[in-house]
mmCIF file of C-alpha atoms in Angstrom:
data_model
loop_
_atom_site.group_PDB
_atom_site.id
_atom_site.type_symbol
_atom_site.label_atom_id
_atom_site.label_comp_id
_atom_site.label_asym_id
_atom_site.label_seq_id
_atom_site.Cartn_x
_atom_site.Cartn_y
_atom_site.Cartn_z
ATOM 1 C CA MET O 1 52.199 22.892 -12.520
ATOM 2 C CA LYS O 2 56.029 22.514 -12.312
ATOM 3 C CA ASP O 3 57.474 19.288 -11.023
ATOM 4 C CA ASP O 4 61.211 19.183 -10.901
ATOM 5 C CA ARG O 5 61.248 15.481 -10.337
ATOM 6 C CA VAL O 6 63.658 13.756 -12.840
ATOM 7 C CA VAL O 7 62.689 10.888 -14.927
ATOM 8 C CA LEU O 8 65.199 9.018 -17.257
ATOM 9 C CA THR O 9 63.840 8.178 -20.717
ATOM 10 C CA LEU O 10 64.903 6.356 -23.772
ATOM 11 C CA ASP O 11 64.103 6.813 -27.468
ATOM 12 C CA ALA O 12 64.727 3.243 -28.843
ATOM 13 C CA GLY O 13 65.182 3.462 -32.596
ATOM 14 C CA GLY O 14 66.563 0.836 -34.918
ATOM 15 C CA THR O 15 69.876 2.928 -35.497
ATOM 16 C CA ASN O 16 70.386 4.777 -32.195
ATOM 17 C CA PHE O 17 69.268 4.510 -28.620
ATOM 18 C CA VAL O 18 68.814 7.993 -27.341
ATOM 19 C CA PHE O 19 68.653 8.426 -23.577
ATOM 20 C CA SER O 20 67.819 11.656 -21.563
ATOM 21 C CA ALA O 21 66.512 13.090 -18.295
ATOM 22 C CA ILE O 22 63.563 15.158 -17.913
ATOM 23 C CA ASP O 23 61.398 17.171 -15.599
ATOM 24 C CA SER O 24 58.164 18.927 -16.176
ATOM 25 C CA SER O 25 59.767 21.593 -18.188
ATOM 26 C CA GLY O 26 61.575 19.327 -20.700
ATOM 27 C CA GLU O 27 65.158 17.842 -20.962
ATOM 28 C CA VAL O 28 67.596 18.722 -18.246
ATOM 29 C CA ILE O 29 70.698 17.270 -19.815
ATOM 30 C CA GLU O 30 72.174 16.984 -23.379
ATOM 31 C CA PRO O 31 70.884 13.460 -24.672
ATOM 32 C CA VAL O 32 73.147 10.512 -24.704
ATOM 33 C CA ARG O 33 73.408 8.807 -28.092
ATOM 34 C CA LEU O 34 74.460 5.170 -28.457
ATOM 35 C CA PRO O 35 74.478 2.964 -31.440
ATOM 36 C CA ALA O 36 71.528 0.510 -31.103
ATOM 37 C CA GLU O 37 72.298 -3.057 -30.559
ATOM 38 C CA THR O 38 69.381 -4.948 -32.168
ATOM 39 C CA ILE O 39 70.573 -8.521 -32.464
ATOM 40 C CA ASP O 40 72.610 -9.541 -29.358
ATOM 41 C CA LEU O 41 70.467 -9.309 -26.250
ATOM 42 C CA GLU O 42 73.529 -9.383 -23.921
ATOM 43 C CA LYS O 43 75.051 -6.500 -25.806
ATOM 44 C CA SER O 44 71.678 -4.547 -26.083
ATOM 45 C CA LEU O 45 71.078 -4.799 -22.272
ATOM 46 C CA ALA O 46 74.633 -3.571 -21.728
ATOM 47 C CA THR O 47 73.969 -0.599 -24.090
ATOM 48 C CA ILE O 48 70.772 0.218 -22.330
ATOM 49 C CA VAL O 49 72.398 0.285 -18.910
ATOM 50 C CA ASP O 50 75.170 2.226 -20.149
ATOM 51 C CA GLY O 51 72.954 4.834 -21.616
ATOM 52 C CA PHE O 52 70.700 5.281 -18.686
ATOM 53 C CA THR O 53 74.026 5.410 -16.325
ATOM 54 C CA GLN O 54 75.413 8.123 -18.457
ATOM 55 C CA ALA O 55 71.998 10.064 -18.293
ATOM 56 C CA ALA O 56 71.731 9.626 -14.543
ATOM 57 C CA GLU O 57 75.182 10.860 -13.926
ATOM 58 C CA LYS O 58 74.631 13.957 -16.099
ATOM 59 C CA SER O 59 71.372 14.740 -14.405
ATOM 60 C CA PRO O 60 71.288 17.851 -12.060
ATOM 61 C CA ARG O 61 69.092 16.108 -9.711
ATOM 62 C CA ALA O 62 68.837 12.184 -8.616
ATOM 63 C CA PRO O 63 66.148 10.455 -10.968
ATOM 64 C CA VAL O 64 62.951 8.992 -9.362
ATOM 65 C CA ALA O 65 62.070 6.614 -12.118
ATOM 66 C CA ILE O 66 62.733 5.356 -15.612
ATOM 67 C CA SER O 67 60.099 5.663 -18.080
ATOM 68 C CA PHE O 68 60.272 5.130 -21.910
ATOM 69 C CA ALA O 69 58.542 3.727 -25.104
ATOM 70 C CA PHE O 70 59.630 0.656 -26.426
ATOM 71 C CA PRO O 71 58.348 -1.351 -29.614
ATOM 72 C CA GLY O 72 56.075 -4.219 -28.927
ATOM 73 C CA PRO O 73 54.916 -6.865 -28.940
ATOM 74 C CA ALA O 74 54.984 -6.432 -25.278
ATOM 75 C CA ASP O 75 53.249 -6.941 -21.861
ATOM 76 C CA TYR O 76 53.713 -3.324 -20.875
ATOM 77 C CA PRO O 77 52.423 -3.245 -17.577
ATOM 78 C CA ASN O 78 54.874 -6.057 -16.427
ATOM 79 C CA GLY O 79 57.669 -4.597 -18.517
ATOM 80 C CA ILE O 80 58.099 -7.721 -20.686
ATOM 81 C CA ILE O 81 59.233 -7.111 -24.185
ATOM 82 C CA ASP O 82 58.599 -9.753 -27.042
ATOM 83 C CA ASN O 83 59.803 -7.970 -30.269
ATOM 84 C CA VAL O 84 60.468 -9.989 -33.131
ATOM 85 C CA GLY O 85 60.543 -7.124 -35.725
ATOM 86 C CA ASN O 86 63.142 -4.361 -35.531
ATOM 87 C CA LEU O 87 64.636 -5.602 -32.296
ATOM 88 C CA PRO O 88 65.065 -9.267 -32.646
ATOM 89 C CA ALA O 89 67.259 -9.402 -29.603
ATOM 90 C CA PHE O 90 64.006 -9.221 -27.544
ATOM 91 C CA ALA O 91 62.255 -12.014 -29.083
ATOM 92 C CA GLY O 92 60.856 -14.739 -26.963
ATOM 93 C CA GLY O 93 60.103 -12.460 -24.028
ATOM 94 C CA VAL O 94 62.701 -10.352 -22.050
ATOM 95 C CA ALA O 95 61.810 -8.839 -18.718
ATOM 96 C CA LEU O 96 63.397 -5.539 -19.490
ATOM 97 C CA GLY O 97 61.369 -3.433 -16.954
ATOM 98 C CA PRO O 98 62.253 -5.678 -13.858
ATOM 99 C CA PHE O 99 65.853 -6.001 -15.202
ATOM 100 C CA LEU O 100 66.296 -2.088 -15.084
ATOM 101 C CA GLU O 101 64.452 -2.078 -11.754
ATOM 102 C CA GLU O 102 67.164 -4.384 -10.416
ATOM 103 C CA GLN O 103 69.999 -2.430 -12.085
ATOM 104 C CA PHE O 104 68.969 0.933 -10.813
ATOM 105 C CA ARG O 105 66.792 0.433 -7.927
ATOM 106 C CA LEU O 106 64.244 2.693 -9.666
ATOM 107 C CA PRO O 107 60.618 2.047 -10.720
ATOM 108 C CA THR O 108 60.562 1.518 -14.429
ATOM 109 C CA PHE O 109 57.635 2.057 -16.644
ATOM 110 C CA ILE O 110 57.502 1.042 -20.451
ATOM 111 C CA ASN O 111 54.743 1.938 -23.036
ATOM 112 C CA ASN O 112 54.000 1.988 -26.592
ATOM 113 C CA ASP O 113 55.235 5.372 -28.281
ATOM 114 C CA GLY O 114 51.757 5.813 -29.627
ATOM 115 C CA ASP O 115 50.161 5.797 -26.131
ATOM 116 C CA LEU O 116 52.650 8.097 -24.697
ATOM 117 C CA PHE O 117 52.292 10.479 -27.474
ATOM 118 C CA ALA O 118 48.552 10.425 -26.864
ATOM 119 C CA TYR O 119 49.127 11.088 -23.100
ATOM 120 C CA GLY O 120 51.443 13.855 -23.660
ATOM 121 C CA GLU O 121 48.929 15.667 -26.150
ATOM 122 C CA ALA O 122 46.229 15.082 -23.575
ATOM 123 C CA ILE O 123 48.234 16.477 -20.684
ATOM 124 C CA SER O 124 49.608 19.725 -22.204
ATOM 125 C CA GLY O 125 48.975 19.637 -26.070
ATOM 126 C CA LEU O 126 45.845 19.593 -28.290
ATOM 127 C CA LEU O 127 43.176 18.433 -25.779
ATOM 128 C CA PRO O 128 43.861 21.239 -23.202
ATOM 129 C CA GLN O 129 44.175 23.721 -25.922
ATOM 130 C CA VAL O 130 40.818 22.856 -27.447
ATOM 131 C CA ASN O 131 39.026 23.029 -24.147
ATOM 132 C CA ARG O 132 40.495 26.503 -23.479
ATOM 133 C CA MET O 133 39.406 27.719 -26.780
ATOM 134 C CA LEU O 134 35.759 26.375 -26.161
ATOM 135 C CA GLU O 135 35.840 28.016 -22.673
ATOM 136 C CA SER O 136 36.963 31.273 -24.060
ATOM 137 C CA ALA O 137 34.085 31.257 -26.503
ATOM 138 C CA GLY O 138 31.480 30.555 -23.646
ATOM 139 C CA SER O 139 30.838 27.163 -25.164
ATOM 140 C CA PRO O 140 29.340 24.498 -22.497
ATOM 141 C CA LYS O 141 31.436 21.847 -24.728
ATOM 142 C CA ARG O 142 34.230 20.188 -23.315
ATOM 143 C CA TYR O 143 36.414 17.185 -24.300
ATOM 144 C CA ARG O 144 37.577 14.362 -22.120
ATOM 145 C CA THR O 145 38.710 11.895 -24.768
ATOM 146 C CA LEU O 146 41.680 12.029 -27.194
ATOM 147 C CA PHE O 147 42.475 9.535 -29.826
ATOM 148 C CA ALA O 148 45.947 9.861 -31.509
ATOM 149 C CA VAL O 149 47.533 8.436 -34.498
ATOM 150 C CA THR O 150 51.210 8.804 -35.555
ATOM 151 C CA LEU O 151 52.292 8.713 -39.315
ATOM 152 C CA GLY O 152 55.803 7.751 -39.813
ATOM 153 C CA THR O 153 57.710 4.551 -40.590
ATOM 154 C CA GLY O 154 54.407 2.787 -39.449
ATOM 155 C CA LEU O 155 50.787 3.770 -38.199
ATOM 156 C CA GLY O 156 50.561 4.002 -34.374
ATOM 157 C CA GLY O 157 47.598 4.658 -32.040
ATOM 158 C CA GLY O 158 46.824 5.693 -28.578
ATOM 159 C CA LEU O 159 43.837 6.672 -26.332
ATOM 160 C CA VAL O 160 43.400 8.776 -23.477
ATOM 161 C CA HIS O 161 40.031 9.282 -21.513
ATOM 162 C CA ASN O 162 39.608 11.203 -18.387
ATOM 163 C CA GLY O 163 43.268 11.670 -18.068
ATOM 164 C CA GLU O 164 43.861 7.864 -17.913
ATOM 165 C CA LEU O 165 45.779 6.027 -20.759
ATOM 166 C CA PHE O 166 43.904 3.154 -21.966
ATOM 167 C CA ILE O 167 46.090 0.171 -23.228
ATOM 168 C CA GLY O 168 43.646 -2.691 -22.949
ATOM 169 C CA ASP O 169 43.663 -5.964 -21.153
ATOM 170 C CA ASN O 170 46.590 -7.347 -23.313
ATOM 171 C CA SER O 171 48.678 -4.106 -23.814
ATOM 172 C CA ASN O 172 47.083 -4.137 -27.257
ATOM 173 C CA ALA O 173 44.585 -1.315 -27.513
ATOM 174 C CA SER O 174 44.545 1.247 -30.422
ATOM 175 C CA GLU O 175 46.528 -0.921 -32.671
ATOM 176 C CA VAL O 176 44.962 0.727 -35.593
ATOM 177 C CA TRP O 177 47.538 -0.250 -38.089
ATOM 178 C CA LEU O 178 45.895 -3.647 -38.332
ATOM 179 C CA LEU O 179 42.512 -2.299 -39.408
ATOM 180 C CA ARG O 180 41.520 -3.188 -42.977
ATOM 181 C CA ASN O 181 42.963 -1.007 -45.655
ATOM 182 C CA ARG O 182 40.301 1.229 -47.224
ATOM 183 C CA LEU O 183 41.742 1.040 -50.780
ATOM 184 C CA ARG O 184 43.233 -2.504 -50.584
ATOM 185 C CA PRO O 185 40.815 -4.455 -48.556
ATOM 186 C CA GLU O 186 43.011 -7.672 -48.706
ATOM 187 C CA SER O 187 45.641 -5.772 -46.697
ATOM 188 C CA PHE O 188 45.979 -3.675 -43.553
ATOM 189 C CA ALA O 189 45.790 0.094 -42.976
ATOM 190 C CA GLU O 190 49.520 0.724 -42.236
ATOM 191 C CA GLU O 191 50.458 -0.305 -45.706
ATOM 192 C CA GLY O 192 48.600 2.673 -46.984
ATOM 193 C CA ALA O 193 49.470 5.035 -44.097
ATOM 194 C CA CYS O 194 53.099 5.370 -43.598
ATOM 195 C CA ILE O 195 56.213 6.606 -45.338
ATOM 196 C CA ARG O 196 56.710 3.734 -47.575
ATOM 197 C CA ALA O 197 52.936 3.986 -48.566
ATOM 198 C CA VAL O 198 53.535 7.697 -49.800
ATOM 199 C CA ARG O 199 56.517 6.883 -51.632
ATOM 200 C CA GLY O 200 55.157 3.802 -53.220
ATOM 201 C CA SER O 201 51.992 5.627 -54.414
ATOM 202 C CA TYR O 202 54.069 8.475 -55.889
ATOM 203 C CA ALA O 203 56.384 5.975 -57.588
ATOM 204 C CA CYS O 204 53.626 4.167 -59.148
ATOM 205 C CA ARG O 205 52.130 7.474 -60.354
ATOM 206 C CA VAL O 206 55.356 8.695 -61.977
ATOM 207 C CA ASN O 207 56.472 5.086 -63.116
ATOM 208 C CA CYS O 208 59.555 4.762 -61.099
ATOM 209 C CA ASP O 209 60.883 2.218 -58.609
ATOM 210 C CA PRO O 210 59.809 2.869 -55.059
ATOM 211 C CA SER O 211 63.480 2.705 -53.838
ATOM 212 C CA ASP O 212 64.063 5.692 -56.192
ATOM 213 C CA ALA O 213 61.030 7.747 -54.942
ATOM 214 C CA PRO O 214 61.682 10.880 -53.007
ATOM 215 C CA SER O 215 60.960 11.141 -49.300
ATOM 216 C CA PRO O 216 57.504 12.151 -48.140
ATOM 217 C CA GLN O 217 58.918 15.684 -47.091
ATOM 218 C CA GLN O 218 60.266 16.053 -50.866
ATOM 219 C CA ILE O 219 56.914 14.815 -52.267
ATOM 220 C CA ALA O 220 55.007 17.296 -49.999
ATOM 221 C CA THR O 221 57.247 20.084 -51.580
ATOM 222 C CA ILE O 222 56.177 18.824 -55.048
ATOM 223 C CA ALA O 223 52.661 18.874 -53.990
ATOM 224 C CA GLN O 224 52.950 22.582 -53.161
ATOM 225 C CA ASP O 225 54.500 23.554 -56.421
ATOM 226 C CA SER O 226 51.883 23.624 -59.021
ATOM 227 C CA SER O 227 54.266 24.101 -61.728
ATOM 228 C CA HIS O 228 56.100 20.775 -61.014
ATOM 229 C CA PRO O 229 55.464 18.200 -63.731
ATOM 230 C CA ASN O 230 54.898 15.639 -60.886
ATOM 231 C CA HIS O 231 52.502 17.952 -58.929
ATOM 232 C CA ALA O 232 49.433 15.738 -59.563
ATOM 233 C CA ALA O 233 51.262 12.681 -58.561
ATOM 234 C CA ALA O 234 52.346 14.092 -55.348
ATOM 235 C CA ILE O 235 49.061 15.321 -54.478
ATOM 236 C CA GLY O 236 47.480 12.042 -55.520
ATOM 237 C CA ALA O 237 49.894 10.144 -53.198
ATOM 238 C CA PHE O 238 48.872 11.943 -50.115
ATOM 239 C CA ALA O 239 45.217 11.876 -51.012
ATOM 240 C CA GLU O 240 45.574 8.114 -51.047
ATOM 241 C CA LEU O 241 46.981 8.380 -47.477
ATOM 242 C CA GLY O 242 44.282 10.669 -46.282
ATOM 243 C CA ARG O 243 41.567 8.189 -47.467
ATOM 244 C CA VAL O 244 43.197 5.383 -45.574
ATOM 245 C CA VAL O 245 43.764 7.369 -42.535
ATOM 246 C CA GLY O 246 40.390 8.863 -42.837
ATOM 247 C CA ASP O 247 38.768 5.343 -42.924
ATOM 248 C CA VAL O 248 40.893 4.278 -39.743
ATOM 249 C CA LEU O 249 39.780 7.405 -37.875
ATOM 250 C CA ALA O 250 36.007 6.962 -38.992
ATOM 251 C CA ASN O 251 36.352 3.368 -37.501
ATOM 252 C CA ALA O 252 37.924 4.494 -34.405
ATOM 253 C CA SER O 253 35.496 7.444 -33.838
ATOM 254 C CA THR O 254 32.352 5.247 -33.860
ATOM 255 C CA LEU O 255 33.837 3.576 -30.536
ATOM 256 C CA VAL O 256 35.953 6.384 -29.166
ATOM 257 C CA ASP O 257 34.115 9.727 -29.928
ATOM 258 C CA GLY O 258 36.701 12.427 -28.989
ATOM 259 C CA LEU O 259 39.256 14.709 -30.360
ATOM 260 C CA VAL O 260 41.836 13.301 -32.733
ATOM 261 C CA VAL O 261 45.632 14.220 -32.819
ATOM 262 C CA ILE O 262 47.935 13.451 -35.662
ATOM 263 C CA GLY O 263 51.835 13.077 -35.037
ATOM 264 C CA GLY O 264 54.788 11.632 -36.794
ATOM 265 C CA GLY O 265 56.849 13.058 -39.581
ATOM 266 C CA ILE O 266 54.151 12.891 -42.237
ATOM 267 C CA ALA O 267 51.807 15.118 -40.018
ATOM 268 C CA ASN O 268 53.860 18.167 -41.321
ATOM 269 C CA ALA O 269 52.189 17.387 -44.765
ATOM 270 C CA HIS O 270 48.665 17.953 -43.158
ATOM 271 C CA ALA O 271 47.707 20.695 -45.449
ATOM 272 C CA ILE O 272 47.800 18.273 -48.309
ATOM 273 C CA PHE O 273 46.143 15.247 -46.826
ATOM 274 C CA MET O 274 43.752 16.512 -44.236
ATOM 275 C CA GLN O 275 40.815 17.390 -46.721
ATOM 276 C CA PRO O 276 40.813 14.007 -48.278
ATOM 277 C CA LEU O 277 40.984 12.338 -44.676
ATOM 278 C CA ILE O 278 38.115 14.361 -43.491
ATOM 279 C CA ASP O 279 36.057 13.706 -46.828
ATOM 280 C CA GLU O 280 36.551 10.014 -46.179
ATOM 281 C CA MET O 281 35.132 10.257 -42.589
ATOM 282 C CA GLN O 282 32.314 12.324 -43.969
ATOM 283 C CA ARG O 283 31.230 10.120 -46.730
ATOM 284 C CA ARG O 284 28.019 8.200 -46.993
ATOM 285 C CA TYR O 285 27.029 4.592 -46.891
ATOM 286 C CA GLU O 286 23.951 3.162 -48.552
ATOM 287 C CA THR O 287 21.287 0.988 -47.155
ATOM 288 C CA TYR O 288 20.487 -2.279 -49.076
ATOM 289 C CA ASP O 289 17.541 -0.261 -50.668
ATOM 290 C CA GLY O 290 19.890 2.689 -51.720
ATOM 291 C CA ARG O 291 19.181 5.233 -49.125
ATOM 292 C CA PRO O 292 22.202 7.412 -47.961
ATOM 293 C CA VAL O 293 23.465 7.122 -44.327
ATOM 294 C CA ASP O 294 26.167 9.173 -42.981
ATOM 295 C CA ARG O 295 29.406 7.234 -42.315
ATOM 296 C CA ILE O 296 29.627 8.541 -38.549
ATOM 297 C CA VAL O 297 27.288 10.809 -36.509
ATOM 298 C CA GLN O 298 29.729 13.406 -35.723
ATOM 299 C CA LYS O 299 30.759 16.344 -37.978
ATOM 300 C CA VAL O 300 34.430 16.470 -38.552
ATOM 301 C CA PHE O 301 36.449 19.720 -38.426
ATOM 302 C CA ASN O 302 40.022 20.447 -39.430
ATOM 303 C CA LEU O 303 41.406 22.477 -36.503
ATOM 304 C CA GLU O 304 44.398 23.363 -38.694
ATOM 305 C CA CYS O 305 41.957 25.510 -40.913
ATOM 306 C CA GLN O 306 40.757 28.684 -39.215
ATOM 307 C CA GLU O 307 37.453 28.845 -40.788
ATOM 308 C CA GLN O 308 36.754 25.261 -39.657
ATOM 309 C CA SER O 309 38.210 25.756 -36.364
ATOM 310 C CA GLU O 310 35.923 28.707 -35.584
ATOM 311 C CA ARG O 311 32.874 26.751 -36.608
ATOM 312 C CA PHE O 312 34.125 23.910 -34.463
ATOM 313 C CA VAL O 313 34.388 26.251 -31.511
ATOM 314 C CA LYS O 314 31.083 28.177 -32.066
ATOM 315 C CA GLY O 315 29.153 24.830 -32.256
ATOM 316 C CA ALA O 316 25.373 25.003 -31.943
ATOM 317 C CA LYS O 317 24.736 26.748 -28.631
ATOM 318 C CA LYS O 318 21.062 26.279 -27.651
ATOM 319 C CA THR O 319 18.744 27.081 -24.594
ATOM 320 C CA ILE O 320 15.716 24.916 -23.774
ATOM 321 C CA VAL O 321 13.249 25.146 -20.875
ATOM 322 C CA VAL O 322 12.673 22.009 -18.665
ATOM 323 C CA PRO O 323 9.015 20.936 -19.153
ATOM 324 C CA GLY O 324 6.554 22.213 -16.634
ATOM 325 C CA THR O 325 9.142 24.677 -15.059
ATOM 326 C CA GLN O 326 10.633 27.953 -15.798
ATOM 327 C CA ARG O 327 14.124 26.375 -15.630
ATOM 328 C CA GLU O 328 16.347 27.079 -18.462
ATOM 329 C CA LEU O 329 19.264 24.812 -19.624
ATOM 330 C CA SER O 330 21.975 25.740 -22.023
ATOM 331 C CA TYR O 331 23.672 22.916 -24.285
ATOM 332 C CA ASP O 332 25.361 22.322 -27.339
ATOM 333 C CA PRO O 333 23.662 19.798 -29.606
ATOM 334 C CA MET O 334 26.295 19.543 -32.332
ATOM 335 C CA LYS O 335 28.155 16.335 -32.179
ATOM 336 C CA ARG O 336 31.482 17.020 -33.533
ATOM 337 C CA ILE O 337 35.150 15.961 -33.769
ATOM 338 C CA GLY O 338 38.074 18.247 -34.148
ATOM 339 C CA ILE O 339 41.241 16.917 -35.854
ATOM 340 C CA GLY O 340 44.410 18.611 -35.357
ATOM 341 C CA VAL O 341 48.243 17.971 -35.502
ATOM 342 C CA SER O 342 50.436 17.693 -32.461
ATOM 343 C CA ARG O 343 50.855 20.838 -30.466
ATOM 344 C CA LEU O 344 53.991 19.745 -28.760
ATOM 345 C CA GLY O 345 55.834 17.983 -31.433
ATOM 346 C CA THR O 346 55.696 14.111 -31.582
ATOM 347 C CA SER O 347 58.977 13.542 -29.739
ATOM 348 C CA ALA O 348 58.357 16.107 -26.995
ATOM 349 C CA ALA O 349 54.756 14.791 -26.459
ATOM 350 C CA VAL O 350 56.042 11.179 -25.932
ATOM 351 C CA SER O 351 58.671 12.779 -23.352
ATOM 352 C CA VAL O 352 55.824 14.525 -21.620
ATOM 353 C CA GLY O 353 53.693 11.475 -21.407
ATOM 354 C CA ALA O 354 56.553 9.217 -20.192
ATOM 355 C CA HIS O 355 57.296 11.725 -17.370
ATOM 356 C CA ALA O 356 53.658 12.194 -16.433
ATOM 357 C CA PHE O 357 52.948 8.443 -16.528
ATOM 358 C CA ALA O 358 55.792 7.553 -14.191
ATOM 359 C CA LEU O 359 54.985 10.329 -11.671
ATOM 360 C CA ASN O 360 51.281 9.527 -11.795
ATOM 361 C CA ALA O 361 52.143 5.933 -11.115
ATOM 362 C CA ILE O 362 54.607 6.828 -8.175
ATOM 363 C CA ASP O 363 52.185 9.131 -6.689
ATOM 364 C CA THR O 364 49.271 6.564 -6.874
ATOM 365 C CA ARG O 365 51.512 4.029 -5.313
ATOM 366 C CA ASN O 366 52.075 6.302 -2.438
#
């Protein structure tokens, strides 16, 4: 349903702050780009106010809210940022949300980018698309849960269930980057599931310095060229990433049990790393006496593969009779997870999530 209410947004990167104004159809202005100020708090706040002011002035309609993703750690419900990483100006606790509400007299909502990505894909991305596919096939199966990971500079996560974003009691849910690293148990998952991981693994395999390694996009191109001398190294680098991410998703799926969507720049290389990812999720444990046990109960399907997608949709429809009656019930006994890449694009999904989150909060208050 179209909603022409405008929400101001911000993409807060380490190099640029990009401000925009969106409604349910997308951006309604040309984004405003300003150099990011990451060290000096006063200058950073001034930049943010300037950017939102310009975006509001360019908007064809008066904005009803501000909603955006901002790097944590943070108390997101209260709009308090405590970032000591790539935005040290906000170390120690800065009430950014309340500050912007005072400046613009607009309700302001701040979330984690992984959460907003998940929310956007749950609203108009992978989740509804899969449910439409199931409905068209006459399947009784429907999904209400979507777990998201983003693979880029870092490893992000987000969870939506029954149309509600789940952030936890400490604004710290879905922080899967801190799960144990499958290949290097002394480390954490993000070290093996991000841009630097792919470059580092490739560099190790071709015996070069990681700083001299190509970008993941270039490594993906090499992986798709069987005649390239470093073809095997490129395949291996993405296979390592797939195993680490697969382990993360297997752990998450034992708790979450829903569809999975993958976003971020590295998601474009899904054809290379998806099968190792799925193989890791479907691998087997052993009991102490050596008997095999499936890693997870659910079967896992790659929704980017037509054959696997068709098997996922088909499922295992079955009709049974209620004991002692003539009543029949149809159900699908196949427990399964579908994994696909972003249907909206990561940035667009974050924008959709930011817009919807703000309007839902406003409507709920009213």
